[in-house]
């Protein structure tokens, strides 16, 4: 099976399993998604969703967050881990959004990554979920599953993003990434993948190599 054919097959199979390809972070605006994604680094989305209602009730937008005291943000986001760095980045990115972009979250990846604490994974999520542009969110689930299927041959996020952009139709990329997250949590576990029940197992390189 050609690699593009395999990619299209994976897209269709995951659509059947997870028709509602939604981001699991609960947010009401581009700014809130930006903040929540920063908090989600090395933290579960479920925990982030427990913290953000209180955070956003006090600081709902870039303008209000830019005036926040970092120590207060630290106290709120402490349960998310690495709270010193995350709080600092959130306040600094808010200041930059206000000073350079009128408080509006940019819609281009190369601009978004100039914000403090924003990498390509976060930038892709914003342009895909908020602005409906082509996006490949190379998180740990996408990287793992793409390698197991044989769609990519790297664990480097940028290389994975670049390789997948060549084989995933632009209009499918964002939702495909969300479905990989769901599949990674439910079936294609990092340590104990449930290959025997996986609907992708008939064309999975990992399954073929390990089933004997």
PDB file of C-alpha atoms in Angstrom:
ATOM      1  CA  UNK A   1       0.000   0.000   0.000  1.00  0.00           C
ATOM      2  CA  UNK A   2       1.373   3.396  -1.027  1.00  0.00           C
ATOM      3  CA  UNK A   3       1.966   5.837   1.823  1.00  0.00           C
ATOM      4  CA  UNK A   4      -0.654   8.341   0.602  1.00  0.00           C
ATOM      5  CA  UNK A   5      -3.180   5.549   0.238  1.00  0.00           C
ATOM      6  CA  UNK A   6      -2.383   4.412   3.769  1.00  0.00           C
ATOM      7  CA  UNK A   7      -2.848   7.960   5.069  1.00  0.00           C
ATOM      8  CA  UNK A   8      -6.258   8.264   3.399  1.00  0.00           C
ATOM      9  CA  UNK A   9      -7.255   4.879   4.794  1.00  0.00           C
ATOM     10  CA  UNK A  10      -6.277   5.990   8.294  1.00  0.00           C
ATOM     11  CA  UNK A  11      -8.283   9.188   7.887  1.00  0.00           C
ATOM     12  CA  UNK A  12     -11.418   7.290   6.904  1.00  0.00           C
ATOM     13  CA  UNK A  13     -11.095   4.641   9.606  1.00  0.00           C
ATOM     14  CA  UNK A  14     -10.628   7.238  12.340  1.00  0.00           C
ATOM     15  CA  UNK A  15     -13.597   9.232  11.049  1.00  0.00           C
ATOM     16  CA  UNK A  16     -15.772   6.166  11.636  1.00  0.00           C
ATOM     17  CA  UNK A  17     -14.438   5.715  15.163  1.00  0.00           C
ATOM     18  CA  UNK A  18     -14.435   9.359  16.211  1.00  0.00           C
ATOM     19  CA  UNK A  19     -16.918  11.350  14.096  1.00  0.00           C
ATOM     20  CA  UNK A  20     -16.803  14.304  16.491  1.00  0.00           C
ATOM     21  CA  UNK A  21     -13.194  15.426  16.204  1.00  0.00           C
ATOM     22  CA  UNK A  22     -13.190  18.037  18.933  1.00  0.00           C
ATOM     23  CA  UNK A  23     -10.392  19.557  20.949  1.00  0.00           C
ATOM     24  CA  UNK A  24     -10.656  18.325  24.536  1.00  0.00           C
ATOM     25  CA  UNK A  25      -9.660  21.697  26.007  1.00  0.00           C
ATOM     26  CA  UNK A  26     -12.677  23.756  27.096  1.00  0.00           C
ATOM     27  CA  UNK A  27     -12.353  27.345  25.859  1.00  0.00           C
ATOM     28  CA  UNK A  28     -14.539  30.205  24.657  1.00  0.00           C
ATOM     29  CA  UNK A  29     -12.070  32.216  22.581  1.00  0.00           C
ATOM     30  CA  UNK A  30      -8.819  32.052  20.645  1.00  0.00           C
ATOM     31  CA  UNK A  31      -7.012  33.662  23.564  1.00  0.00           C
ATOM     32  CA  UNK A  32      -8.350  31.156  26.057  1.00  0.00           C
ATOM     33  CA  UNK A  33      -7.367  28.243  23.801  1.00  0.00           C
ATOM     34  CA  UNK A  34      -3.883  29.722  23.508  1.00  0.00           C
ATOM     35  CA  UNK A  35      -3.549  29.908  27.289  1.00  0.00           C
ATOM     36  CA  UNK A  36      -5.071  26.486  27.892  1.00  0.00           C
ATOM     37  CA  UNK A  37      -2.731  24.880  25.387  1.00  0.00           C
ATOM     38  CA  UNK A  38       0.268  26.413  27.126  1.00  0.00           C
ATOM     39  CA  UNK A  39      -1.002  25.011  30.427  1.00  0.00           C
ATOM     40  CA  UNK A  40      -1.492  21.567  28.887  1.00  0.00           C
ATOM     41  CA  UNK A  41       2.226  21.017  28.315  1.00  0.00           C
ATOM     42  CA  UNK A  42       3.146  17.922  30.372  1.00  0.00           C
ATOM     43  CA  UNK A  43      -0.293  18.056  31.965  1.00  0.00           C
ATOM     44  CA  UNK A  44      -3.576  16.342  31.135  1.00  0.00           C
ATOM     45  CA  UNK A  45      -6.327  18.262  29.375  1.00  0.00           C
ATOM     46  CA  UNK A  46      -8.718  17.124  32.094  1.00  0.00           C
ATOM     47  CA  UNK A  47      -6.662  18.861  34.764  1.00  0.00           C
ATOM     48  CA  UNK A  48      -6.316  21.997  32.654  1.00  0.00           C
ATOM     49  CA  UNK A  49     -10.096  22.078  32.262  1.00  0.00           C
ATOM     50  CA  UNK A  50     -10.418  22.051  36.048  1.00  0.00           C
ATOM     51  CA  UNK A  51      -8.134  25.082  36.386  1.00  0.00           C
ATOM     52  CA  UNK A  52      -9.137  27.347  33.498  1.00  0.00           C
ATOM     53  CA  UNK A  53     -12.695  28.284  34.604  1.00  0.00           C
ATOM     54  CA  UNK A  54     -11.316  30.029  37.676  1.00  0.00           C
ATOM     55  CA  UNK A  55      -8.451  31.554  35.720  1.00  0.00           C
ATOM     56  CA  UNK A  56     -10.642  32.896  32.919  1.00  0.00           C
ATOM     57  CA  UNK A  57     -13.301  34.211  35.282  1.00  0.00           C
ATOM     58  CA  UNK A  58     -10.663  36.662  36.522  1.00  0.00           C
ATOM     59  CA  UNK A  59      -8.667  37.098  33.333  1.00  0.00           C
ATOM     60  CA  UNK A  60     -10.895  36.362  30.316  1.00  0.00           C
ATOM     61  CA  UNK A  61      -8.817  38.120  27.663  1.00  0.00           C
ATOM     62  CA  UNK A  62      -5.352  39.346  26.755  1.00  0.00           C
ATOM     63  CA  UNK A  63      -6.003  42.831  28.078  1.00  0.00           C
ATOM     64  CA  UNK A  64      -6.863  41.674  31.598  1.00  0.00           C
ATOM     65  CA  UNK A  65      -4.201  38.940  31.655  1.00  0.00           C
ATOM     66  CA  UNK A  66      -1.498  41.401  30.565  1.00  0.00           C
ATOM     67  CA  UNK A  67      -2.075  43.351  33.781  1.00  0.00           C
ATOM     68  CA  UNK A  68      -2.030  40.301  36.054  1.00  0.00           C
ATOM     69  CA  UNK A  69       0.592  39.717  38.694  1.00  0.00           C
ATOM     70  CA  UNK A  70       2.644  36.664  37.728  1.00  0.00           C
ATOM     71  CA  UNK A  71       2.623  35.365  41.302  1.00  0.00           C
ATOM     72  CA  UNK A  72      -1.181  35.304  41.339  1.00  0.00           C
ATOM     73  CA  UNK A  73      -1.259  33.390  38.039  1.00  0.00           C
ATOM     74  CA  UNK A  74       1.264  30.965  39.520  1.00  0.00           C
ATOM     75  CA  UNK A  75      -1.044  30.250  42.444  1.00  0.00           C
ATOM     76  CA  UNK A  76      -3.953  29.536  40.124  1.00  0.00           C
ATOM     77  CA  UNK A  77      -2.110  27.323  37.627  1.00  0.00           C
ATOM     78  CA  UNK A  78       0.114  25.515  40.146  1.00  0.00           C
ATOM     79  CA  UNK A  79      -1.771  22.181  39.754  1.00  0.00           C
ATOM     80  CA  UNK A  80      -0.795  22.124  36.058  1.00  0.00           C
ATOM     81  CA  UNK A  81       2.885  21.760  36.905  1.00  0.00           C
ATOM     82  CA  UNK A  82       5.836  23.916  35.804  1.00  0.00           C
ATOM     83  CA  UNK A  83       3.735  26.804  37.012  1.00  0.00           C
ATOM     84  CA  UNK A  84       6.588  29.328  37.239  1.00  0.00           C
ATOM     85  CA  UNK A  85       7.343  29.077  33.517  1.00  0.00           C
ATOM     86  CA  UNK A  86       3.719  28.744  32.445  1.00  0.00           C
ATOM     87  CA  UNK A  87       2.534  31.742  34.459  1.00  0.00           C
ATOM     88  CA  UNK A  88       5.376  33.904  33.171  1.00  0.00           C
ATOM     89  CA  UNK A  89       4.726  32.892  29.554  1.00  0.00           C
ATOM     90  CA  UNK A  90       0.983  33.499  29.834  1.00  0.00           C
ATOM     91  CA  UNK A  91       1.417  37.023  31.181  1.00  0.00           C
ATOM     92  CA  UNK A  92       4.198  37.869  28.718  1.00  0.00           C
ATOM     93  CA  UNK A  93       2.296  36.530  25.704  1.00  0.00           C
ATOM     94  CA  UNK A  94      -0.706  38.586  26.800  1.00  0.00           C
ATOM     95  CA  UNK A  95       1.394  41.729  26.970  1.00  0.00           C
ATOM     96  CA  UNK A  96       2.723  41.062  23.478  1.00  0.00           C
ATOM     97  CA  UNK A  97      -0.752  40.368  22.115  1.00  0.00           C
ATOM     98  CA  UNK A  98      -1.925  43.727  23.462  1.00  0.00           C
ATOM     99  CA  UNK A  99       1.121  45.748  22.406  1.00  0.00           C
ATOM    100  CA  UNK A 100       1.726  44.187  18.978  1.00  0.00           C
ATOM    101  CA  UNK A 101      -1.611  42.760  17.840  1.00  0.00           C
ATOM    102  CA  UNK A 102      -4.293  44.868  19.496  1.00  0.00           C
ATOM    103  CA  UNK A 103      -5.226  41.996  21.820  1.00  0.00           C
ATOM    104  CA  UNK A 104      -6.147  39.714  18.908  1.00  0.00           C
ATOM    105  CA  UNK A 105      -4.593  36.281  18.487  1.00  0.00           C
ATOM    106  CA  UNK A 106      -2.776  36.082  15.107  1.00  0.00           C
ATOM    107  CA  UNK A 107      -3.921  33.582  12.487  1.00  0.00           C
ATOM    108  CA  UNK A 108      -0.520  32.626  11.045  1.00  0.00           C
ATOM    109  CA  UNK A 109       1.815  29.972  12.437  1.00  0.00           C
ATOM    110  CA  UNK A 110       5.025  31.922  11.835  1.00  0.00           C
ATOM    111  CA  UNK A 111       3.591  34.913  13.694  1.00  0.00           C
ATOM    112  CA  UNK A 112       2.156  32.891  16.561  1.00  0.00           C
ATOM    113  CA  UNK A 113       5.485  31.243  17.343  1.00  0.00           C
ATOM    114  CA  UNK A 114       6.974  34.662  18.093  1.00  0.00           C
ATOM    115  CA  UNK A 115       4.779  34.789  21.217  1.00  0.00           C
ATOM    116  CA  UNK A 116       6.413  33.695  24.503  1.00  0.00           C
ATOM    117  CA  UNK A 117       5.804  30.010  25.209  1.00  0.00           C
ATOM    118  CA  UNK A 118       4.139  29.295  21.856  1.00  0.00           C
ATOM    119  CA  UNK A 119       5.604  26.536  19.718  1.00  0.00           C
ATOM    120  CA  UNK A 120       4.490  25.043  16.428  1.00  0.00           C
ATOM    121  CA  UNK A 121       2.162  22.531  18.076  1.00  0.00           C
ATOM    122  CA  UNK A 122       0.195  25.301  19.776  1.00  0.00           C
ATOM    123  CA  UNK A 123       0.328  27.526  16.699  1.00  0.00           C
ATOM    124  CA  UNK A 124      -1.065  24.757  14.492  1.00  0.00           C
ATOM    125  CA  UNK A 125      -3.874  24.111  16.954  1.00  0.00           C
ATOM    126  CA  UNK A 126      -4.868  27.786  16.927  1.00  0.00           C
ATOM    127  CA  UNK A 127      -4.844  28.219  13.150  1.00  0.00           C
ATOM    128  CA  UNK A 128      -6.704  24.943  12.681  1.00  0.00           C
ATOM    129  CA  UNK A 129      -9.326  25.083  15.428  1.00  0.00           C
ATOM    130  CA  UNK A 130      -9.936  28.813  15.500  1.00  0.00           C
ATOM    131  CA  UNK A 131      -9.267  29.982  11.960  1.00  0.00           C
ATOM    132  CA  UNK A 132     -10.025  26.828   9.972  1.00  0.00           C
ATOM    133  CA  UNK A 133      -6.690  26.787   8.176  1.00  0.00           C
ATOM    134  CA  UNK A 134      -4.641  23.731   7.237  1.00  0.00           C
ATOM    135  CA  UNK A 135      -2.906  22.429  10.343  1.00  0.00           C
ATOM    136  CA  UNK A 136      -0.902  19.470  11.616  1.00  0.00           C
ATOM    137  CA  UNK A 137      -0.698  19.402  15.405  1.00  0.00           C
ATOM    138  CA  UNK A 138       2.317  17.180  16.030  1.00  0.00           C
ATOM    139  CA  UNK A 139       1.664  16.130  19.600  1.00  0.00           C
ATOM    140  CA  UNK A 140       2.860  12.918  21.242  1.00  0.00           C
ATOM    141  CA  UNK A 141      -0.146  10.868  20.058  1.00  0.00           C
ATOM    142  CA  UNK A 142       0.141  11.932  16.425  1.00  0.00           C
ATOM    143  CA  UNK A 143       3.886  11.302  16.420  1.00  0.00           C
ATOM    144  CA  UNK A 144       3.519   7.847  17.970  1.00  0.00           C
ATOM    145  CA  UNK A 145       0.667   6.664  15.748  1.00  0.00           C
ATOM    146  CA  UNK A 146       2.177   8.095  12.569  1.00  0.00           C
ATOM    147  CA  UNK A 147       5.410   6.222  13.223  1.00  0.00           C
ATOM    148  CA  UNK A 148       3.613   2.990  14.066  1.00  0.00           C
ATOM    149  CA  UNK A 149       1.562   3.163  10.891  1.00  0.00           C
ATOM    150  CA  UNK A 150       4.667   3.923   8.861  1.00  0.00           C
ATOM    151  CA  UNK A 151       3.469   7.304   7.653  1.00  0.00           C
ATOM    152  CA  UNK A 152       6.580   9.059   8.989  1.00  0.00           C
ATOM    153  CA  UNK A 153      10.062   8.016  10.004  1.00  0.00           C
ATOM    154  CA  UNK A 154      10.916  10.570  12.678  1.00  0.00           C
ATOM    155  CA  UNK A 155       9.975  11.539  16.222  1.00  0.00           C
ATOM    156  CA  UNK A 156      10.954  15.157  15.686  1.00  0.00           C
ATOM    157  CA  UNK A 157       7.724  17.246  15.740  1.00  0.00           C
ATOM    158  CA  UNK A 158       8.743  19.551  12.887  1.00  0.00           C
ATOM    159  CA  UNK A 159       9.802  16.654  10.665  1.00  0.00           C
ATOM    160  CA  UNK A 160       6.570  14.806  11.440  1.00  0.00           C
ATOM    161  CA  UNK A 161       4.538  17.908  10.618  1.00  0.00           C
ATOM    162  CA  UNK A 162       6.447  18.400   7.358  1.00  0.00           C
ATOM    163  CA  UNK A 163       6.091  14.776   6.274  1.00  0.00           C
ATOM    164  CA  UNK A 164       2.390  14.589   7.093  1.00  0.00           C
ATOM    165  CA  UNK A 165       1.607  17.818   5.250  1.00  0.00           C
ATOM    166  CA  UNK A 166       2.754  16.021   2.086  1.00  0.00           C
ATOM    167  CA  UNK A 167       0.317  13.129   2.459  1.00  0.00           C
ATOM    168  CA  UNK A 168      -2.645  14.415   4.487  1.00  0.00           C
ATOM    169  CA  UNK A 169      -5.159  16.533   2.514  1.00  0.00           C
ATOM    170  CA  UNK A 170      -5.113  20.095   3.962  1.00  0.00           C
ATOM    171  CA  UNK A 171      -8.830  20.047   4.723  1.00  0.00           C
ATOM    172  CA  UNK A 172      -8.449  16.835   6.761  1.00  0.00           C
ATOM    173  CA  UNK A 173      -5.347  17.640   8.783  1.00  0.00           C
ATOM    174  CA  UNK A 174      -6.760  19.393  11.831  1.00  0.00           C
ATOM    175  CA  UNK A 175      -9.542  16.891  12.535  1.00  0.00           C
ATOM    176  CA  UNK A 176      -7.228  13.984  11.757  1.00  0.00           C
ATOM    177  CA  UNK A 177      -4.881  15.200  14.497  1.00  0.00           C
ATOM    178  CA  UNK A 178      -7.720  15.426  17.030  1.00  0.00           C
ATOM    179  CA  UNK A 179      -8.780  11.882  16.130  1.00  0.00           C
ATOM    180  CA  UNK A 180      -5.231  10.639  16.652  1.00  0.00           C
ATOM    181  CA  UNK A 181      -5.331  12.041  20.175  1.00  0.00           C
ATOM    182  CA  UNK A 182      -8.580  10.209  20.875  1.00  0.00           C
ATOM    183  CA  UNK A 183      -7.262   6.991  19.340  1.00  0.00           C
ATOM    184  CA  UNK A 184      -3.990   7.269  21.207  1.00  0.00           C
ATOM    185  CA  UNK A 185      -5.824   7.540  24.505  1.00  0.00           C
ATOM    186  CA  UNK A 186      -8.357   4.804  23.800  1.00  0.00           C
ATOM    187  CA  UNK A 187      -6.451   2.217  21.765  1.00  0.00           C
ATOM    188  CA  UNK A 188      -2.914   3.013  20.593  1.00  0.00           C
ATOM    189  CA  UNK A 189      -1.400   3.406  24.035  1.00  0.00           C
ATOM    190  CA  UNK A 190       2.289   4.272  24.257  1.00  0.00           C
ATOM    191  CA  UNK A 191       3.183   1.235  26.385  1.00  0.00           C
ATOM    192  CA  UNK A 192       0.405  -1.269  25.776  1.00  0.00           C
ATOM    193  CA  UNK A 193      -1.299  -0.668  22.425  1.00  0.00           C
ATOM    194  CA  UNK A 194      -4.486  -2.685  21.952  1.00  0.00           C
ATOM    195  CA  UNK A 195      -3.506  -3.855  18.474  1.00  0.00           C
ATOM    196  CA  UNK A 196      -5.964  -6.752  18.492  1.00  0.00           C
ATOM    197  CA  UNK A 197      -8.960  -4.400  18.543  1.00  0.00           C
ATOM    198  CA  UNK A 198      -7.484  -1.572  16.466  1.00  0.00           C
ATOM    199  CA  UNK A 199      -9.283  -0.865  13.195  1.00  0.00           C
ATOM    200  CA  UNK A 200      -5.980   0.289  11.692  1.00  0.00           C
ATOM    201  CA  UNK A 201      -4.171  -2.991  12.353  1.00  0.00           C
ATOM    202  CA  UNK A 202      -4.582  -4.356   8.823  1.00  0.00           C
ATOM    203  CA  UNK A 203      -2.221  -1.710   7.427  1.00  0.00           C
ATOM    204  CA  UNK A 204      -0.119  -0.882  10.509  1.00  0.00           C
ATOM    205  CA  UNK A 205       3.625  -1.345  10.242  1.00  0.00           C
ATOM    206  CA  UNK A 206       3.987  -1.780  14.006  1.00  0.00           C
ATOM    207  CA  UNK A 207       1.336  -4.494  14.097  1.00  0.00           C
ATOM    208  CA  UNK A 208       2.970  -6.333  11.224  1.00  0.00           C
ATOM    209  CA  UNK A 209       6.364  -6.223  12.928  1.00  0.00           C
ATOM    210  CA  UNK A 210       5.157  -7.345  16.351  1.00  0.00           C
ATOM    211  CA  UNK A 211       2.265  -9.757  15.763  1.00  0.00           C
ATOM    212  CA  UNK A 212       4.560 -12.775  15.448  1.00  0.00           C
TER     213      UNK A 212
END
